[in-house]
Coordinates of C-alpha atoms and ligand atoms in Angstrom, one line a residue:
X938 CA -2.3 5.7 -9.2
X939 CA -1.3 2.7 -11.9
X940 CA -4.7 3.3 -13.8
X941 CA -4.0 7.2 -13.9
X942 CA -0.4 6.9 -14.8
X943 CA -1.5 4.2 -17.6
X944 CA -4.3 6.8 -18.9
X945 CA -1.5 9.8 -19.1
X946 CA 1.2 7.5 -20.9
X947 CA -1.0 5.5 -23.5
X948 CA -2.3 9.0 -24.0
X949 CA 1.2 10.6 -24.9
X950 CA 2.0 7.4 -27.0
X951 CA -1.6 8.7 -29.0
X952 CA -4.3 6.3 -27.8
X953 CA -7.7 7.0 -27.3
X954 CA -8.3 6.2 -23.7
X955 CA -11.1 6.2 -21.2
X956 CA -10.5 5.7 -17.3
X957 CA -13.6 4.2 -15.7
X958 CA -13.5 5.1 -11.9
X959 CA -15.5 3.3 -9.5
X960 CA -15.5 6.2 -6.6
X961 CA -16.6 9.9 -6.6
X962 CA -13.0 10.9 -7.2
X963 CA -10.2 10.2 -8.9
X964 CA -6.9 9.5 -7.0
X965 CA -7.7 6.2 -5.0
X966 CA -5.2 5.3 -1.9
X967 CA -2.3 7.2 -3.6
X968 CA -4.5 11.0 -2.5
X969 CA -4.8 9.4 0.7
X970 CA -0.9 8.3 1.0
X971 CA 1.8 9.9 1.7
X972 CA 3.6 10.3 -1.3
X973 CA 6.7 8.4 -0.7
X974 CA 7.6 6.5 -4.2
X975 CA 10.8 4.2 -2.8
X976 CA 12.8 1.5 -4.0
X977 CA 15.7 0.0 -2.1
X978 CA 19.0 0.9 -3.1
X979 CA 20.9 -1.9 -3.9
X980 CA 18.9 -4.8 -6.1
X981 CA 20.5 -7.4 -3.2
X982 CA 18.5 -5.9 -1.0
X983 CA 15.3 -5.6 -2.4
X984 CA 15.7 -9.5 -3.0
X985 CA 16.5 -9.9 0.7
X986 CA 13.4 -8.3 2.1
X987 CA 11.1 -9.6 -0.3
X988 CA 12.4 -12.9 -0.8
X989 CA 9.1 -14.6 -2.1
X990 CA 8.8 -12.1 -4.7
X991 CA 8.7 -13.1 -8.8
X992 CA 12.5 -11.7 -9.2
X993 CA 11.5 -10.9 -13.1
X994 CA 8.7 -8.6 -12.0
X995 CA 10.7 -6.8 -9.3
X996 CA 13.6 -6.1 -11.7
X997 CA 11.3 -4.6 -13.8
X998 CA 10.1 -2.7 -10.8
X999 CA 13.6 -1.6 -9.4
X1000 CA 15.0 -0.8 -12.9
X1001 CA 12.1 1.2 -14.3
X1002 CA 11.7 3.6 -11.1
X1003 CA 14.4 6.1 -11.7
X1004 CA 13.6 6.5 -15.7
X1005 CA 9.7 6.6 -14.3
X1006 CA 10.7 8.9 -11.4
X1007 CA 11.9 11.5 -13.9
X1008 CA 8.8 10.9 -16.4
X1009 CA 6.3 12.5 -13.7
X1010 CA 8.4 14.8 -12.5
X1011 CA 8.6 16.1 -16.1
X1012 CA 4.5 16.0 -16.4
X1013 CA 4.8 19.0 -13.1
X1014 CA 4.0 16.3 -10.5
X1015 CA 5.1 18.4 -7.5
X1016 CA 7.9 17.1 -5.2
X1017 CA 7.9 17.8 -1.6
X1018 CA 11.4 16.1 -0.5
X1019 CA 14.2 14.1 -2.6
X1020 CA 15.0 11.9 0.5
X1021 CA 12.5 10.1 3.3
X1022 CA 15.6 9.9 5.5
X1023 CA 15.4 5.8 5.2
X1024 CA 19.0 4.8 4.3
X1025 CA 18.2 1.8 3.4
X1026 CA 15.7 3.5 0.3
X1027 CA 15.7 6.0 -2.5
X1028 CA 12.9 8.2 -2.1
X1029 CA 11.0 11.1 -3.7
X1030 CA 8.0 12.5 -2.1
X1031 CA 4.8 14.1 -3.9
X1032 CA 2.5 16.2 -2.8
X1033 CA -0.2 13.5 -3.2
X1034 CA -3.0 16.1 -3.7
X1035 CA -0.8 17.8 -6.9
X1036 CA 0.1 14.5 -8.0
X1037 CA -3.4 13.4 -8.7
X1038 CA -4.2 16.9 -9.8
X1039 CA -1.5 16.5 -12.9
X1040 CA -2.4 13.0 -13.9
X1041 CA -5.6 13.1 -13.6
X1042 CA -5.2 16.6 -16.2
X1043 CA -3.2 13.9 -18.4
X1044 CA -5.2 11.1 -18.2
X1045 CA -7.9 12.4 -20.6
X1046 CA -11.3 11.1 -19.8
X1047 CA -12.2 9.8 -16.2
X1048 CA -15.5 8.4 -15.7
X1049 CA -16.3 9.0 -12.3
X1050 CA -19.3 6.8 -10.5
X1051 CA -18.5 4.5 -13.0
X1052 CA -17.1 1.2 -12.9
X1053 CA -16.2 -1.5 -15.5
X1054 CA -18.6 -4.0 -14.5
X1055 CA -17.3 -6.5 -17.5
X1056 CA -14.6 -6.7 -19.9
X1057 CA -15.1 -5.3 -22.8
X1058 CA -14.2 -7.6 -26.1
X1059 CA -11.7 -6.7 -28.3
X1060 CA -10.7 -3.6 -26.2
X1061 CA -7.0 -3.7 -25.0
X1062 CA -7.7 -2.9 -21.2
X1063 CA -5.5 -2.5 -18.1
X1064 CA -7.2 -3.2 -14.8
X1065 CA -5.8 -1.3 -12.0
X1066 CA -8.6 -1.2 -9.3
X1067 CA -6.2 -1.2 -6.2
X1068 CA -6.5 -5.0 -4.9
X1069 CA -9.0 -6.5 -2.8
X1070 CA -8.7 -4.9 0.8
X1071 CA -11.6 -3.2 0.5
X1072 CA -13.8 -6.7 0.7
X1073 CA -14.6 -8.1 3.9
X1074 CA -15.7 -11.2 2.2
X1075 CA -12.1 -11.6 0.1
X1076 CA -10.0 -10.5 3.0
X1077 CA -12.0 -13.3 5.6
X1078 CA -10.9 -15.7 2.5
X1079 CA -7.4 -15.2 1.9
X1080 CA -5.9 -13.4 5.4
X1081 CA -7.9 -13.7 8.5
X1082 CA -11.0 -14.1 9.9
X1083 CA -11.2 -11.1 12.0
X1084 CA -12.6 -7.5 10.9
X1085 CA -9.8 -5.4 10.0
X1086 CA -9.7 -2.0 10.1
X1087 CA -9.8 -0.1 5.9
X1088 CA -6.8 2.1 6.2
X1089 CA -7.4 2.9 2.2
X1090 CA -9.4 4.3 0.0
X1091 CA -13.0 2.5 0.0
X1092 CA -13.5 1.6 -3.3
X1093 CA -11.0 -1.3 -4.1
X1094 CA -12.3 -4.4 -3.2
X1095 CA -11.1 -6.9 -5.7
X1096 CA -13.1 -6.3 -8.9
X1097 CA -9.6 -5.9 -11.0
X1098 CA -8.8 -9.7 -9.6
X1099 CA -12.8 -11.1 -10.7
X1100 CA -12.5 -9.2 -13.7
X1101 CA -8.9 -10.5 -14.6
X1102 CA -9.9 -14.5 -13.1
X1103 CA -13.0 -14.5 -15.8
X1104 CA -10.4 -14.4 -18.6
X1105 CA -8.0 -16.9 -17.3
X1106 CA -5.7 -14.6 -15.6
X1107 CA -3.8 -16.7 -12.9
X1108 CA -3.0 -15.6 -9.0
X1109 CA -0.1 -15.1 -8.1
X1110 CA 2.1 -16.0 -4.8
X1111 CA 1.2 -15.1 -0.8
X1112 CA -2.8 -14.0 -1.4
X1113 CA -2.8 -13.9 3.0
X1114 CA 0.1 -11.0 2.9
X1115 CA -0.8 -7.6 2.8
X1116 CA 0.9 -4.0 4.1
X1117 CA -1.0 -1.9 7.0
X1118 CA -0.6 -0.1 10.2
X1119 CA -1.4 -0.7 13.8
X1120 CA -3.6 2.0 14.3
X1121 CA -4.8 3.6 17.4
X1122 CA -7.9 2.0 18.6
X1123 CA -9.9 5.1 18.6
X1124 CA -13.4 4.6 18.6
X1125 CA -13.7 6.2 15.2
X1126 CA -11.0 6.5 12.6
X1127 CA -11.2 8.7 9.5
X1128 CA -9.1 8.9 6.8
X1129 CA -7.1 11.5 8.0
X1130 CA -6.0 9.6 11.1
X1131 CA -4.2 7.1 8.7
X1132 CA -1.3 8.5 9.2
X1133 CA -1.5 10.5 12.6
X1134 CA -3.1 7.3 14.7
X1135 CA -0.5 4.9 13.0
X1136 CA 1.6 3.5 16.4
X1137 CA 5.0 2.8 14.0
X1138 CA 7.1 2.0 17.2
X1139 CA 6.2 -2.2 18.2
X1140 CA 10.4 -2.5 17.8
X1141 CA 10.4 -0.4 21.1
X1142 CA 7.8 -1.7 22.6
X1143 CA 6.3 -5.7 24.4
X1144 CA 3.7 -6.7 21.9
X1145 CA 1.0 -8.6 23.1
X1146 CA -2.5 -10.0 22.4
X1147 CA -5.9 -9.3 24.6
X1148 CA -4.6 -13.2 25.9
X1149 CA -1.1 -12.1 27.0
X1150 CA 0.2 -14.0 23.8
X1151 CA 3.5 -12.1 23.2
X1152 CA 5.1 -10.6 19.3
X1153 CA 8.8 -10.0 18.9
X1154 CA 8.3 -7.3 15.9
X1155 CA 11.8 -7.0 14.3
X1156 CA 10.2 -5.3 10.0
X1157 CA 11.4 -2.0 10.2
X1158 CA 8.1 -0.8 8.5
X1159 CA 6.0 -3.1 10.8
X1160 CA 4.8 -5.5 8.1
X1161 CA 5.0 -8.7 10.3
X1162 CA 3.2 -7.1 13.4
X1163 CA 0.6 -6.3 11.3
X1164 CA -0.2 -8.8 10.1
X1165 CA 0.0 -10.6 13.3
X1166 CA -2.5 -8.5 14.9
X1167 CA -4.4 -9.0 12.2
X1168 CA -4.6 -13.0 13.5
X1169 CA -5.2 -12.4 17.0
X1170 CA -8.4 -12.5 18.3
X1171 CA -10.1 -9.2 18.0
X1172 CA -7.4 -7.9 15.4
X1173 CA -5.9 -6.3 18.2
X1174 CA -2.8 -5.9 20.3
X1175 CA -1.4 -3.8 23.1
X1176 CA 2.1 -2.1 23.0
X1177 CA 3.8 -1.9 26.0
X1178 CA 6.4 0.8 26.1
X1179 CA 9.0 1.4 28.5
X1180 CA 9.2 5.0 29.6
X1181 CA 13.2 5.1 28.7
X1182 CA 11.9 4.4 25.2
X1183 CA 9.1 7.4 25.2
X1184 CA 11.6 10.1 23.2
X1185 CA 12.7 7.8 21.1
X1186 CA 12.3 9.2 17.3
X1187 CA 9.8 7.6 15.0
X1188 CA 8.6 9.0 11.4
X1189 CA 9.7 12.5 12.7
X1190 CA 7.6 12.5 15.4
X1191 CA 8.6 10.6 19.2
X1192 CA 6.9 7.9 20.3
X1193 CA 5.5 10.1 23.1
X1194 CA 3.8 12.5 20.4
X1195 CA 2.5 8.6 19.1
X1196 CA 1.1 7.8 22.6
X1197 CA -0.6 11.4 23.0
X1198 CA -2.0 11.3 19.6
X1199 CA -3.3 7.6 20.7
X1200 CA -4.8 9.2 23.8
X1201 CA -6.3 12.5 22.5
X1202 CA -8.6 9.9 19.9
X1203 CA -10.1 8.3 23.2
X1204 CA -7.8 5.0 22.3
X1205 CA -7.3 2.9 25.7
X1206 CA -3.7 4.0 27.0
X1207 CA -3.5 3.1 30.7
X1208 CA 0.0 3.4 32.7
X1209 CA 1.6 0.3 34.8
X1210 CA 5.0 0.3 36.8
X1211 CA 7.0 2.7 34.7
X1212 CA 5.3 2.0 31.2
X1213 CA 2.8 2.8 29.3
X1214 CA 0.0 0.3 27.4
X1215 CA -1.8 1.5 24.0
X1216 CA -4.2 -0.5 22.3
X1217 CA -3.9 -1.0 18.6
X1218 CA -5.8 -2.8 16.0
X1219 CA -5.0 -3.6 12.6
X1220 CA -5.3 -1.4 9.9
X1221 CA -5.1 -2.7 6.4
X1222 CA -3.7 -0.4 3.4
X1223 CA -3.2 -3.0 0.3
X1224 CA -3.2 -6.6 -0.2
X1225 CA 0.4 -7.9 -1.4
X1226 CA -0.9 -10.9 -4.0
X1227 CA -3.6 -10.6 -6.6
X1228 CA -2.9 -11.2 -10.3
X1229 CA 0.1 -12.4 -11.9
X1230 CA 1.5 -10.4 -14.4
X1231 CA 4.2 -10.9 -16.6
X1232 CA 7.2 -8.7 -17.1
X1233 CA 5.0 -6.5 -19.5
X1234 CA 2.4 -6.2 -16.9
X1235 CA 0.2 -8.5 -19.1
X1236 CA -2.3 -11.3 -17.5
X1237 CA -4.2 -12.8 -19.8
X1238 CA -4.9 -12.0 -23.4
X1239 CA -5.7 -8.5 -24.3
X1240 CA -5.9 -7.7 -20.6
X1241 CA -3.3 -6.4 -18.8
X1242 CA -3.3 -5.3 -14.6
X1243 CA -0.9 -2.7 -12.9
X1244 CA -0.4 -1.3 -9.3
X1245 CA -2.2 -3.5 -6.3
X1246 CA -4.1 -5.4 -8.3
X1247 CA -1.1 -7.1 -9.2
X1248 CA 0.3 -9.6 -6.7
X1249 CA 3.8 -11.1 -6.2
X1250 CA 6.6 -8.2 -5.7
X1251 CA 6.5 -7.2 -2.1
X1252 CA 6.3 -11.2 -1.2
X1253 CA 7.8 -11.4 2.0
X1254 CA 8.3 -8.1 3.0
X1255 CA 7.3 -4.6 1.6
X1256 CA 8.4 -2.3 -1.1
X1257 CA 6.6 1.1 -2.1
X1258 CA 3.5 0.5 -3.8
X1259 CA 3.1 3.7 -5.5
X1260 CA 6.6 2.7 -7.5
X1261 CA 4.9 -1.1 -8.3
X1262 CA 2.2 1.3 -9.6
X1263 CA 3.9 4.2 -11.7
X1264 CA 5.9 1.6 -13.1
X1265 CA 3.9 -1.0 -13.8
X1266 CA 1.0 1.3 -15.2
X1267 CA 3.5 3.0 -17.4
X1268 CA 4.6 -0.5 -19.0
X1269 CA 1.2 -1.7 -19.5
X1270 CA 0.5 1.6 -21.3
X1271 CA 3.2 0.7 -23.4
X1272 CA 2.8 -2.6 -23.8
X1273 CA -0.8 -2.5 -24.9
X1274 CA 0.0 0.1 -27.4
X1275 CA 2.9 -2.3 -28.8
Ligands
FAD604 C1 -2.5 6.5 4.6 C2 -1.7 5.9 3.5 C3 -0.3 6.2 3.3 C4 0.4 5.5 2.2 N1 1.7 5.9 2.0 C5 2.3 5.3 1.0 C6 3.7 5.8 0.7 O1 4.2 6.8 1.2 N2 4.4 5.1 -0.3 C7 3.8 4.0 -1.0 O2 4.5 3.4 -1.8 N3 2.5 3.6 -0.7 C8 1.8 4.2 0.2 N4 0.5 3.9 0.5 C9 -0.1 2.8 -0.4 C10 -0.5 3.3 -1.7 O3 -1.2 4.5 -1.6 C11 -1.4 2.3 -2.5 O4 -1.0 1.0 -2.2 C12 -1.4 2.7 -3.9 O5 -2.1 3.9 -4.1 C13 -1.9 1.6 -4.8 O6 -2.0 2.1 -6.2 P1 -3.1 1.5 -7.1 O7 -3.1 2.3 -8.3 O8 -3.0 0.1 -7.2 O9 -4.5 1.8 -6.3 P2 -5.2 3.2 -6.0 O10 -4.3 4.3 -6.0 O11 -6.0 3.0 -4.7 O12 -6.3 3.4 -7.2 C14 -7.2 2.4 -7.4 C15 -8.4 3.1 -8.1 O13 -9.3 2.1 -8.6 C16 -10.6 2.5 -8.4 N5 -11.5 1.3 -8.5 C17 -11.7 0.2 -7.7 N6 -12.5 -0.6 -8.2 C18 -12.9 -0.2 -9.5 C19 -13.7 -0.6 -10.5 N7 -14.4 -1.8 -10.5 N8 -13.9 0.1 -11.6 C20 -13.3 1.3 -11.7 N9 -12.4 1.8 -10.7 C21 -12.3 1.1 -9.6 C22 -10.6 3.1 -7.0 O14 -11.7 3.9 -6.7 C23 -9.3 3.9 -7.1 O15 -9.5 5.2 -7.6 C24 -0.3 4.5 1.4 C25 -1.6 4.3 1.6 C26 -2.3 4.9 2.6 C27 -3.8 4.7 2.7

């Protein structure tokens, strides 16, 4: 998203621009997402659940959304819902296919199969590759040993960080954290389970490793069992859910729609004395530190980064990506042109 939103503003501010894209398609996580662009409501709060985050860059973040917000809705990005129905957020939601369809029309040139393999000199540039999930070898370094499940696009695996580090670019805070799902463990998982083999319900359920090692998960968007899985051997977990707690709702769905999803994928779910155990493993959907920016989005000389490439605002806890990225892109765009 951040390099596409970058493109379409340093384009209506006049430059000549050229977007080099790695994959055969333009769009990266945001076309698989769902659309959500949140930010909490109240600035106390965002500072409460992200506590390790560089407060300059998530003021920039929090204060820029609204004024971004109405910026791509006034390119014809399409919206799907004004609300997500989390009170603790303000939400829009895009139709993640239309949004890429209208800023990829705005961003001009898109090389596709084509990525930058070195800075260019003398070339204001804005990295925006997506952050380092992607790379077994980066994600082994910095978060865990174990194989995780990609629950993102395929593509982004940490050449915005390489690129940025060769000019002097520093790293910022908490390169371990990252956001994710526990998915399913279906033997095969496509994109398009992302979303329907995510099991969003360990609050309602006993959370334990393949050695009986026990989770209290208390993030309401599951951040901190994630990343727990993500630790235990395997990279897995089973939930253990009470069947009192099988209607419960979860992302408009029950967790007994969850469950049957789970099972239908061929995912272990057995039954024991009134409950019912489903096997998860972690899924990882972006890393949550990468390249320190400053409050203009700018890392080293010349060279700015936007979107997941750029490390230190969700610290802690989570906050949308896809805002980090419209707004962040959008001030790069700006600042570079400056
Ligand atoms: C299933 C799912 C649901 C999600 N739902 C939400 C949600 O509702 N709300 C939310 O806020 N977030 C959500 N996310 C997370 C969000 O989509 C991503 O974190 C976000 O898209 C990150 O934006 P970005 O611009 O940094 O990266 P991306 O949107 O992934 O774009 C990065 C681009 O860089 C390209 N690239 C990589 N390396 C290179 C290179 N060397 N040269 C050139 N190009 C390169 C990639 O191919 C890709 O096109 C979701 C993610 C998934 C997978």
């Amino acid at each position: 998203m951040a390099g596409l939103v970058a493109a379409a503003r340093a384009r209506e501010l006049g430059a000549d621009v050229v977007v080099h894209e790695k994959g055969d398609r333009p769009g990266g996580s945001m076309l698989l997402s769902s659309g959500v662009v949140w930010r909490f409501r109240e600035w106390e709060r965002f500072r409460a659940e992200c506590p390790g985050g560089d407060p300059a860059l998530q003021r920039v973040v929090w204060e820029g959304l609204d004024e971004a917000l109405a910026w791509l809705e006034s390119l014809g990005a399409p919206v799907v819902a004004g609300d997500d129905g989390n009170p603790r957020t303000r939400a829009v939601r895009f139709d993640p296919r239309g949004l890429t369809a209208v800023l990829a029309r705005r961003a001009g040139e898109i090389r596709i199969d084509d990525p930058l393999g070195k800075l260019p000199e003398g070339v204001p540039t804005i990295l925006a590759t997506g952050g380092f999930q992607g790379d077994p070898e980066l994600v082994r370094r910095y978060i865990t040993p174990e194989s995780l499940v990609l629950r993102a696009n395929p593509y982004s695996r940490g050449d915005g960080l390489r690129l940025a580090l060769t000019r002097g670019a520093d790293l910022s805070a908490a390169l371990d954290e990252f956001y994710g799902r526990n998915l399913a463990a279906a033997p095969r998982i496509e994109p398009e389970d992302f979303v329907a083999l995510a099991q969003v319900y360990a609050r309602h359920a006993l959370v334990e490793n393949v050695v009986g090692e026990r989770f209290q998960a208390r993030h309401w968007a599951d951040v901190d069992v994630v990343q727990w899985t993500a630790r235990q051997p395997g990279a897995r977990a089973w939930y253990v859910v009470p069947d009192d707690a099988l209607s419960e709702p979860v992302h408009e769905r029950t967790i007994q729609d969850l469950v049957e999803a789970a099972r239908q994928a061929g995912a272990p779910v057995e039954r024991h004395d009134g409950s019912t155990r489903v096997e998860v493993v972690a899924g990882i959907t972006a890393t949550l530190g990468g390249i320190r920016v400053d409050e203009r989005s700018r890392a080293a000389d010349g060279l700015w980064a936007a979107g997941a490439d750029v490390g230190g605002i969700s610290t802690g806890g989570w906050s949308s990506a896809l805002a980090a990225a419209l707004v962040l892109g959008k001030v790069a765009a700006e600042d570079a042109l400056e």
